[in-house]
GROMACS .gro file of N, CA and C in nm:
model
  483
    1ASP      N    1  20.407   4.082   5.427
    1ASP     CA    2  20.276   4.029   5.410
    1ASP      C    3  20.168   4.050   5.522
    2GLU      N    4  20.303   4.014   5.630
    2GLU     CA    5  20.198   4.013   5.773
    2GLU      C    6  20.130   4.146   5.831
    3SER      N    7  20.235   4.271   5.767
    3SER     CA    8  20.174   4.408   5.802
    3SER      C    9  20.080   4.437   5.696
    4ARG      N   10  20.082   4.380   5.613
    4ARG     CA   11  19.972   4.410   5.474
    4ARG      C   12  19.853   4.323   5.539
    5VAL      N   13  19.820   4.194   5.617
    5VAL     CA   14  19.731   4.150   5.652
    5VAL      C   15  19.681   4.226   5.754
    6LEU      N   16  19.770   4.297   5.821
    6LEU     CA   17  19.749   4.400   5.958
    6LEU      C   18  19.657   4.484   5.905
    7GLU      N   19  19.737   4.572   5.796
    7GLU     CA   20  19.666   4.690   5.754
    7GLU      C   21  19.524   4.644   5.690
    8ILE      N   22  19.526   4.573   5.623
    8ILE     CA   23  19.388   4.496   5.585
    8ILE      C   24  19.313   4.495   5.669
    9SER      N   25  19.329   4.388   5.777
    9SER     CA   26  19.234   4.372   5.886
    9SER      C   27  19.217   4.492   5.954
   10LYS      N   28  19.286   4.572   5.981
   10LYS     CA   29  19.274   4.704   6.039
   10LYS      C   30  19.164   4.794   5.956
   11GLU      N   31  19.180   4.771   5.832
   11GLU     CA   32  19.092   4.849   5.746
   11GLU      C   33  18.927   4.789   5.756
   12CYS      N   34  18.942   4.642   5.755
   12CYS     CA   35  18.821   4.593   5.766
   12CYS      C   36  18.758   4.606   5.903
   13GLU      N   37  18.836   4.602   6.015
   13GLU     CA   38  18.778   4.667   6.133
   13GLU      C   39  18.736   4.784   6.138
   14GLU      N   40  18.778   4.875   6.030
   14GLU     CA   41  18.723   5.006   6.056
   14GLU      C   42  18.626   5.027   5.948
   15LEU      N   43  18.615   4.956   5.859
   15LEU     CA   44  18.522   4.960   5.781
   15LEU      C   45  18.423   4.865   5.822
   16LYS      N   46  18.413   4.756   5.903
   16LYS     CA   47  18.307   4.727   5.991
   16LYS      C   48  18.219   4.803   6.084
   17SER      N   49  18.340   4.893   6.163
   17SER     CA   50  18.292   4.964   6.261
   17SER      C   51  18.181   5.089   6.177
   18GLU      N   52  18.226   5.166   6.068
   18GLU     CA   53  18.174   5.241   5.990
   18GLU      C   54  18.021   5.157   5.931
   19LEU      N   55  18.036   5.047   5.906
   19LEU     CA   56  17.914   4.965   5.845
   19LEU      C   57  17.836   4.953   5.983
   20GLU      N   58  17.868   4.949   6.097
   20GLU     CA   59  17.794   4.917   6.218
   20GLU      C   60  17.733   5.075   6.239
   21ASN      N   61  17.824   5.149   6.231
   21ASN     CA   62  17.775   5.321   6.238
   21ASN      C   63  17.655   5.343   6.166
   22ALA      N   64  17.681   5.279   6.034
   22ALA     CA   65  17.577   5.346   5.902
   22ALA      C   66  17.474   5.259   5.936
   23ARG      N   67  17.478   5.129   5.975
   23ARG     CA   68  17.344   5.042   6.025
   23ARG      C   69  17.284   5.118   6.116
   24ALA      N   70  17.347   5.161   6.222
   24ALA     CA   71  17.279   5.245   6.336
   24ALA      C   72  17.230   5.391   6.293
   25GLU      N   73  17.289   5.429   6.231
   25GLU     CA   74  17.265   5.573   6.145
   25GLU      C   75  17.134   5.532   6.050
   26SER      N   76  17.138   5.441   5.962
   26SER     CA   77  17.033   5.412   5.875
   26SER      C   78  16.903   5.369   5.996
   27ASP      N   79  16.927   5.291   6.106
   27ASP     CA   80  16.816   5.267   6.205
   27ASP      C   81  16.761   5.381   6.244
   28SER      N   82  16.876   5.478   6.286
   28SER     CA   83  16.806   5.618   6.339
   28SER      C   84  16.726   5.684   6.200
   29LEU      N   85  16.769   5.692   6.096
   29LEU     CA   86  16.709   5.717   5.999
   29LEU      C   87  16.571   5.682   5.987
   30LYS      N   88  16.557   5.544   5.993
   30LYS     CA   89  16.434   5.478   5.981
   30LYS      C   90  16.333   5.528   6.069
   31SER      N   91  16.405   5.551   6.208
   31SER     CA   92  16.319   5.590   6.311
   31SER      C   93  16.264   5.726   6.282
   32VAL      N   94  16.369   5.820   6.231
   32VAL     CA   95  16.344   5.975   6.187
   32VAL      C   96  16.222   5.946   6.086
   33VAL      N   97  16.238   5.867   5.986
   33VAL     CA   98  16.134   5.850   5.879
   33VAL      C   99  15.997   5.818   5.932
   34GLU      N  100  16.002   5.681   6.035
   34GLU     CA  101  15.875   5.668   6.075
   34GLU      C  102  15.819   5.792   6.175
   35ASP      N  103  15.920   5.872   6.253
   35ASP     CA  104  15.876   5.950   6.331
   35ASP      C  105  15.782   6.099   6.202
   36LEU      N  106  15.874   6.091   6.115
   36LEU     CA  107  15.805   6.192   5.988
   36LEU      C  108  15.692   6.147   5.962
   37ASP      N  109  15.677   6.021   5.957
   37ASP     CA  110  15.509   5.945   5.866
   37ASP      C  111  15.430   5.973   5.999
   38THR      N  112  15.473   5.950   6.134
   38THR     CA  113  15.409   5.971   6.193
   38THR      C  114  15.347   6.103   6.241
   39LEU      N  115  15.409   6.219   6.215
   39LEU     CA  116  15.384   6.362   6.227
   39LEU      C  117  15.329   6.412   6.079
   40LYS      N  118  15.343   6.330   5.997
   40LYS     CA  119  15.267   6.378   5.844
   40LYS      C  120  15.106   6.322   5.877
   41GLU      N  121  15.077   6.187   5.960
   41GLU     CA  122  14.957   6.161   5.998
   41GLU      C  123  14.913   6.261   6.075
   42THR      N  124  14.976   6.311   6.210
   42THR     CA  125  14.926   6.403   6.281
   42THR      C  126  14.907   6.557   6.225
   43VAL      N  127  14.979   6.576   6.145
   43VAL     CA  128  14.958   6.727   6.075
   43VAL      C  129  14.834   6.689   5.993
   44SER      N  130  14.826   6.585   5.909
   44SER     CA  131  14.700   6.564   5.846
   44SER      C  132  14.570   6.546   5.932
   45SER      N  133  14.575   6.493   6.044
   45SER     CA  134  14.481   6.475   6.141
   45SER      C  135  14.453   6.653   6.208
   46LEU      N  136  14.561   6.700   6.235
   46LEU     CA  137  14.557   6.821   6.286
   46LEU      C  138  14.458   6.940   6.197
   47ARG      N  139  14.494   6.910   6.062
   47ARG     CA  140  14.427   6.981   5.932
   47ARG      C  141  14.312   6.975   5.941
   48GLU      N  142  14.267   6.849   5.958
   48GLU     CA  143  14.116   6.819   5.979
   48GLU      C  144  14.027   6.843   6.061
   49GLU      N  145  14.120   6.850   6.173
   49GLU     CA  146  14.061   6.909   6.308
   49GLU      C  147  14.042   7.048   6.290
   50LYS      N  148  14.150   7.128   6.228
   50LYS     CA  149  14.117   7.268   6.195
   50LYS      C  150  14.017   7.283   6.125
   51GLU      N  151  13.995   7.211   5.994
   51GLU     CA  152  13.907   7.256   5.891
   51GLU      C  153  13.764   7.232   5.972
   52ASP      N  154  13.747   7.108   6.054
   52ASP     CA  155  13.596   7.084   6.167
   52ASP      C  156  13.594   7.198   6.265
   53MET      N  157  13.702   7.242   6.326
   53MET     CA  158  13.710   7.383   6.388
   53MET      C  159  13.660   7.510   6.311
   54VAL      N  160  13.720   7.528   6.214
   54VAL     CA  161  13.665   7.647   6.105
   54VAL      C  162  13.544   7.644   6.072
   55ALA      N  163  13.493   7.521   6.026
   55ALA     CA  164  13.374   7.492   5.995
   55ALA      C  165  13.258   7.531   6.138
   56LYS      N  166  13.316   7.492   6.253
   56LYS     CA  167  13.214   7.529   6.365
   56LYS      C  168  13.235   7.661   6.416
   57LEU      N  169  13.346   7.696   6.383
   57LEU     CA  170  13.371   7.869   6.436
   57LEU      C  171  13.273   7.944   6.311
   58ASN      N  172  13.273   7.885   6.187
   58ASN     CA  173  13.189   7.962   6.108
   58ASN      C  174  13.005   7.963   6.128
   59GLU      N  175  13.015   7.814   6.187
   59GLU     CA  176  12.868   7.786   6.230
   59GLU      C  177  12.825   7.881   6.352
   60LEU      N  178  12.937   7.894   6.470
   60LEU     CA  179  12.924   7.967   6.536
   60LEU      C  180  12.909   8.152   6.514
   61GLU      N  181  12.978   8.160   6.411
   61GLU     CA  182  12.979   8.311   6.388
   61GLU      C  183  12.845   8.335   6.325
   62SER      N  184  12.815   8.267   6.252
   62SER     CA  185  12.668   8.276   6.159
   62SER      C  186  12.565   8.265   6.308
   63GLY      N  187  12.590   8.184   6.384
   63GLY     CA  188  12.454   8.197   6.517
   63GLY      C  189  12.505   8.305   6.581
   64LEU      N  190  12.642   8.339   6.600
   64LEU     CA  191  12.626   8.484   6.676
   64LEU      C  192  12.573   8.613   6.616
   65ALA      N  193  12.593   8.604   6.470
   65ALA     CA  194  12.546   8.713   6.388
   65ALA      C  195  12.408   8.684   6.398
   66LEU      N  196  12.328   8.583   6.409
   66LEU     CA  197  12.178   8.569   6.418
   66LEU      C  198  12.141   8.647   6.572
   67GLU      N  199  12.208   8.600   6.673
   67GLU     CA  200  12.206   8.673   6.784
   67GLU      C  201  12.201   8.774   6.810
   68VAL      N  202  12.333   8.840   6.771
   68VAL     CA  203  12.334   8.970   6.734
   68VAL      C  204  12.231   9.045   6.692
   69GLU      N  205  12.168   9.010   6.581
   69GLU     CA  206  12.056   9.059   6.524
   69GLU      C  207  11.922   9.060   6.620
   70LYS      N  208  11.906   8.938   6.665
   70LYS     CA  209  11.802   8.902   6.756
   70LYS      C  210  11.799   9.013   6.880
   71THR      N  211  11.950   9.031   6.927
   71THR     CA  212  11.944   9.131   7.055
   71THR      C  213  11.936   9.278   7.036
   72THR      N  214  12.009   9.307   6.893
   72THR     CA  215  11.975   9.403   6.861
   72THR      C  216  11.791   9.471   6.800
   73SER      N  217  11.741   9.346   6.769
   73SER     CA  218  11.568   9.374   6.754
   73SER      C  219  11.504   9.402   6.887
   74LEU      N  220  11.572   9.322   6.987
   74LEU     CA  221  11.506   9.342   7.122
   74LEU      C  222  11.545   9.448   7.177
   75SER      N  223  11.687   9.497   7.159
   75SER     CA  224  11.704   9.654   7.197
   75SER      C  225  11.627   9.743   7.141
   76GLU      N  226  11.585   9.726   7.006
   76GLU     CA  227  11.509   9.838   6.969
   76GLU      C  228  11.371   9.818   7.033
   77GLU      N  229  11.320   9.708   7.076
   77GLU     CA  230  11.159   9.682   7.141
   77GLU      C  231  11.196   9.726   7.251
   78LEU      N  232  11.293   9.736   7.327
   78LEU     CA  233  11.300   9.762   7.455
   78LEU      C  234  11.287   9.911   7.477
   79GLU      N  235  11.357   9.965   7.357
   79GLU     CA  236  11.383  10.128   7.317
   79GLU      C  237  11.229  10.185   7.322
   80GLN      N  238  11.151  10.097   7.238
   80GLN     CA  239  11.045  10.132   7.185
   80GLN      C  240  10.937  10.131   7.340
   81SER      N  241  10.977  10.035   7.412
   81SER     CA  242  10.870   9.999   7.522
   81SER      C  243  10.908  10.109   7.620
   82LYS      N  244  11.017  10.132   7.648
   82LYS     CA  245  11.072  10.256   7.738
   82LYS      C  246  11.006  10.355   7.696
   83THR      N  247  11.026  10.416   7.566
   83THR     CA  248  10.929  10.557   7.496
   83THR      C  249  10.797  10.543   7.562
   84GLN      N  250  10.724  10.405   7.505
   84GLN     CA  251  10.577  10.400   7.552
   84GLN      C  252  10.565  10.405   7.684
   85LEU      N  253  10.629  10.372   7.746
   85LEU     CA  254  10.635  10.381   7.903
   85LEU      C  255  10.642  10.523   7.964
   86ALA      N  256  10.742  10.572   7.879
   86ALA     CA  257  10.765  10.731   7.957
   86ALA      C  258  10.650  10.813   7.886
   87ASP      N  259  10.565  10.763   7.757
   87ASP     CA  260  10.432  10.841   7.742
   87ASP      C  261  10.339  10.799   7.818
   88VAL      N  262  10.327  10.685   7.840
   88VAL     CA  263  10.186  10.634   7.955
   88VAL      C  264  10.235  10.700   8.103
   89SER      N  265  10.361  10.712   8.119
   89SER     CA  266  10.351  10.775   8.263
   89SER      C  267  10.316  10.909   8.258
   90ALA      N  268  10.360  11.004   8.126
   90ALA     CA  269  10.364  11.141   8.095
   90ALA      C  270  10.211  11.167   8.108
   91GLN      N  271  10.106  11.033   8.034
   91GLN     CA  272   9.952  11.078   8.009
   91GLN      C  273   9.895  11.049   8.182
   92ARG      N  274   9.975  10.951   8.245
   92ARG     CA  275   9.915  10.917   8.384
   92ARG      C  276   9.920  11.034   8.441
   93GLU      N  277  10.026  11.114   8.445
   93GLU     CA  278  10.064  11.242   8.549
   93GLU      C  279   9.978  11.333   8.497
   94GLU      N  280   9.923  11.344   8.369
   94GLU     CA  281   9.834  11.432   8.321
   94GLU      C  282   9.718  11.431   8.384
   95VAL      N  283   9.681  11.297   8.365
   95VAL     CA  284   9.519  11.266   8.407
   95VAL      C  285   9.526  11.276   8.551
   96GLY      N  286   9.626  11.263   8.636
   96GLY     CA  287   9.644  11.272   8.777
   96GLY      C  288   9.626  11.439   8.802
   97ARG      N  289   9.696  11.532   8.725
   97ARG     CA  290   9.680  11.651   8.741
   97ARG      C  291   9.514  11.724   8.709
   98GLU      N  292   9.468  11.631   8.620
   98GLU     CA  293   9.333  11.697   8.543
   98GLU      C  294   9.225  11.639   8.637
   99LEU      N  295   9.257  11.513   8.719
   99LEU     CA  296   9.159  11.461   8.809
   99LEU      C  297   9.169  11.529   8.971
  100SER      N  298   9.330  11.592   8.988
  100SER     CA  299   9.313  11.653   9.090
  100SER      C  300   9.231  11.807   9.098
  101GLU      N  301   9.256  11.868   8.969
  101GLU     CA  302   9.170  11.932   8.950
  101GLU      C  303   9.023  11.966   8.937
  102VAL      N  304   8.962  11.845   8.904
  102VAL     CA  305   8.815  11.794   8.885
  102VAL      C  306   8.772  11.785   9.059
  103GLN      N  307   8.867  11.719   9.121
  103GLN     CA  308   8.872  11.685   9.259
  103GLN      C  309   8.827  11.814   9.337
  104SER      N  310   8.937  11.921   9.298
  104SER     CA  311   8.926  12.071   9.366
  104SER      C  312   8.817  12.143   9.334
  105LYS      N  313   8.751  12.129   9.230
  105LYS     CA  314   8.645  12.184   9.165
  105LYS      C  315   8.504  12.109   9.239
  106MET      N  316   8.539  11.989   9.257
  106MET     CA  317   8.412  11.984   9.323
  106MET      C  318   8.417  11.962   9.463
  107ASN      N  319   8.526  11.984   9.497
  107ASN     CA  320   8.514  12.018   9.672
  107ASN      C  321   8.450  12.182   9.659
  108GLU      N  322   8.523  12.259   9.584
  108GLU     CA  323   8.435  12.403   9.594
  108GLU      C  324   8.309  12.389   9.547
  109GLN      N  325   8.256  12.332   9.458
  109GLN     CA  326   8.117  12.306   9.434
  109GLN      C  327   8.041  12.280   9.546
  110VAL      N  328   8.086  12.156   9.628
  110VAL     CA  329   8.010  12.129   9.712
  110VAL      C  330   8.041  12.195   9.840
  111MET      N  331   8.131  12.252   9.887
  111MET     CA  332   8.127  12.400   9.950
  111MET      C  333   8.039  12.506   9.934
  112GLU      N  334   8.033  12.506   9.806
  112GLU     CA  335   7.922  12.611   9.762
  112GLU      C  336   7.789  12.582   9.815
  113ALA      N  337   7.752  12.448   9.764
  113ALA     CA  338   7.647  12.388   9.792
  113ALA      C  339   7.600  12.363   9.901
  114LYS      N  340   7.728  12.349  10.013
  114LYS     CA  341   7.688  12.345  10.151
  114LYS      C  342   7.625  12.490  10.222
  115ASN      N  343   7.735  12.577  10.164
  115ASN     CA  344   7.684  12.723  10.206
  115ASN      C  345   7.569  12.753  10.152
  116SER      N  346   7.523  12.711  10.046
  116SER     CA  347   7.416  12.744   9.961
  116SER      C  348   7.288  12.715  10.080
  117MET      N  349   7.288  12.556  10.095
  117MET     CA  350   7.219  12.505  10.186
  117MET      C  351   7.193  12.569  10.322
  118ASP      N  352   7.321  12.599  10.393
  118ASP     CA  353   7.302  12.651  10.510
  118ASP      C  354   7.233  12.819  10.490
  119GLU      N  355   7.268  12.875  10.411
  119GLU     CA  356   7.191  13.002  10.359
  119GLU      C  357   7.055  12.967  10.366
  120THR      N  358   7.007  12.883  10.299
  120THR     CA  359   6.852  12.857  10.247
  120THR      C  360   6.804  12.798  10.407
  121GLU      N  361   6.851  12.718  10.503
  121GLU     CA  362   6.834  12.687  10.580
  121GLU      C  363   6.802  12.786  10.709
  122ASN      N  364   6.925  12.892  10.688
  122ASN     CA  365   6.896  13.032  10.765
  122ASN      C  366   6.766  13.092  10.744
  123THR      N  367   6.765  13.097  10.606
  123THR     CA  368   6.630  13.160  10.536
  123THR      C  369   6.488  13.067  10.591
  124VAL      N  370   6.528  12.992  10.574
  124VAL     CA  371   6.400  12.921  10.613
  124VAL      C  372   6.358  12.924  10.737
  125GLU      N  373   6.458  12.894  10.862
  125GLU     CA  374   6.434  12.901  10.993
  125GLU      C  375   6.402  13.083  11.012
  126SER      N  376   6.433  13.169  10.957
  126SER     CA  377   6.405  13.335  10.949
  126SER      C  378   6.250  13.340  10.935
  127GLN      N  379   6.226  13.242  10.780
  127GLN     CA  380   6.086  13.269  10.743
  127GLN      C  381   5.996  13.206  10.869
  128LYS      N  382   6.051  13.063  10.901
  128LYS     CA  383   5.942  12.998  11.001
  128LYS      C  384   5.951  13.118  11.131
  129GLU      N  385   6.036  13.188  11.170
  129GLU     CA  386   6.022  13.263  11.286
  129GLU      C  387   5.930  13.388  11.218
  130SER      N  388   5.956  13.446  11.104
  130SER     CA  389   5.852  13.543  11.033
  130SER      C  390   5.675  13.511  11.094
  131ILE      N  391   5.670  13.371  11.001
  131ILE     CA  392   5.545  13.305  10.999
  131ILE      C  393   5.482  13.279  11.114
  132ALA      N  394   5.594  13.249  11.277
  132ALA     CA  395   5.549  13.230  11.387
  132ALA      C  396   5.509  13.360  11.409
  133SER      N  397   5.560  13.485  11.399
  133SER     CA  398   5.526  13.603  11.478
  133SER      C  399   5.408  13.636  11.398
  134LEU      N  400   5.396  13.609  11.275
  134LEU     CA  401   5.293  13.641  11.201
  134LEU      C  402   5.171  13.566  11.262
  135THR      N  403   5.212  13.450  11.285
  135THR     CA  404   5.094  13.350  11.293
  135THR      C  405   5.051  13.427  11.460
  136THR      N  406   5.156  13.466  11.565
  136THR     CA  407   5.099  13.513  11.640
  136THR      C  408   5.035  13.660  11.669
  137GLN      N  409   5.081  13.730  11.559
  137GLN     CA  410   4.997  13.879  11.540
  137GLN      C  411   4.880  13.825  11.505
  138LEU      N  412   4.866  13.727  11.397
  138LEU     CA  413   4.723  13.721  11.305
  138LEU      C  414   4.601  13.644  11.459
  139GLU      N  415   4.687  13.615  11.548
  139GLU     CA  416   4.557  13.535  11.634
  139GLU      C  417   4.577  13.633  11.727
  140ASP      N  418   4.661  13.724  11.754
  140ASP     CA  419   4.608  13.839  11.846
  140ASP      C  420   4.530  13.930  11.783
  141TYR      N  421   4.521  13.949  11.622
  141TYR     CA  422   4.438  14.025  11.591
  141TYR      C  423   4.296  13.962  11.560
  142ALA      N  424   4.287  13.856  11.568
  142ALA     CA  425   4.166  13.764  11.558
  142ALA      C  426   4.107  13.779  11.700
  143VAL      N  427   4.171  13.769  11.804
  143VAL     CA  428   4.131  13.780  11.944
  143VAL      C  429   4.075  13.934  11.917
  144TRP      N  430   4.182  14.038  11.905
  144TRP     CA  431   4.116  14.178  11.886
  144TRP      C  432   3.991  14.187  11.819
  145ALA      N  433   3.972  14.124  11.683
  145ALA     CA  434   3.867  14.162  11.642
  145ALA      C  435   3.735  14.066  11.671
  146GLN      N  436   3.754  13.964  11.722
  146GLN     CA  437   3.647  13.904  11.814
  146GLN      C  438   3.581  14.039  11.943
  147GLU      N  439   3.723  14.060  12.004
  147GLU     CA  440   3.657  14.170  12.108
  147GLU      C  441   3.585  14.292  12.030
  148ALA      N  442   3.663  14.353  11.935
  148ALA     CA  443   3.608  14.446  11.825
  148ALA      C  444   3.460  14.428  11.819
  149HIS      N  445   3.417  14.294  11.768
  149HIS     CA  446   3.298  14.246  11.721
  149HIS      C  447   3.234  14.244  11.813
  150ALA      N  448   3.279  14.186  11.970
  150ALA     CA  449   3.194  14.189  12.072
  150ALA      C  450   3.148  14.305  12.126
  151THR      N  451   3.245  14.419  12.099
  151THR     CA  452   3.234  14.560  12.135
  151THR      C  453   3.104  14.617  12.050
  152ILE      N  454   3.129  14.598  11.939
  152ILE     CA  455   3.023  14.672  11.852
  152ILE      C  456   2.896  14.613  11.861
  153GLY      N  457   2.913  14.481  11.867
  153GLY     CA  458   2.783  14.436  11.913
  153GLY      C  459   2.694  14.482  12.061
  154SER      N  460   2.810  14.464  12.134
  154SER     CA  461   2.715  14.527  12.255
  154SER      C  462   2.700  14.645  12.264
  155LEU      N  463   2.755  14.770  12.136
  155LEU     CA  464   2.721  14.908  12.128
  155LEU      C  465   2.584  14.911  12.086
  156GLN      N  466   2.593  14.806  11.993
  156GLN     CA  467   2.464  14.822  11.896
  156GLN      C  468   2.341  14.770  11.982
  157ASN      N  469   2.355  14.693  12.063
  157ASN     CA  470   2.261  14.645  12.159
  157ASN      C  471   2.223  14.746  12.242
  158ASP      N  472   2.319  14.847  12.318
  158ASP     CA  473   2.275  14.966  12.394
  158ASP      C  474   2.269  15.016  12.308
  159LYS      N  475   2.232  15.065  12.173
  159LYS     CA  476   2.188  15.173  12.111
  159LYS      C  477   2.040  15.148  12.071
  160ASN      N  478   2.021  15.038  12.081
  160ASN     CA  479   1.883  14.958  12.010
  160ASN      C  480   1.803  14.973  12.154
  161ILE      N  481   1.869  14.954  12.247
  161ILE     CA  482   1.774  14.975  12.392
  161ILE      C  483   1.723  15.122  12.401
   0.00000   0.00000   0.00000
């Protein structure tokens, strides 16, 4: 009987040990279940955050699409402005060439007018000299005519005497 008691006592000790182990395992499983509940909450929270982020990303994508559209529009306007600037620059160069041609023609006309004025001035000087010479000749002729008139008058007086 004693051996049976010892055997039962030993079995009780083993069962007790298994029960303690089962309790420890149960506590461990409770901890794992709590950890799983925490993980579920974290996953749920992360899903909500993910949905918020996806919504924000969608908003950002829409905003980015608008910005790309604006940038494309601005780029097109910039290209148009560059084309207009090139046109204006070409027109400016053309006007510059035309202005240069006009300036050159004006300079030629000014030189021609100056030469013509110089020629006219020379002609006037020559004519002044001719007039001065003719005036001197007329004065000489007047003196000669007076002398001739006086001589004729003297001859007529001599003839009458």
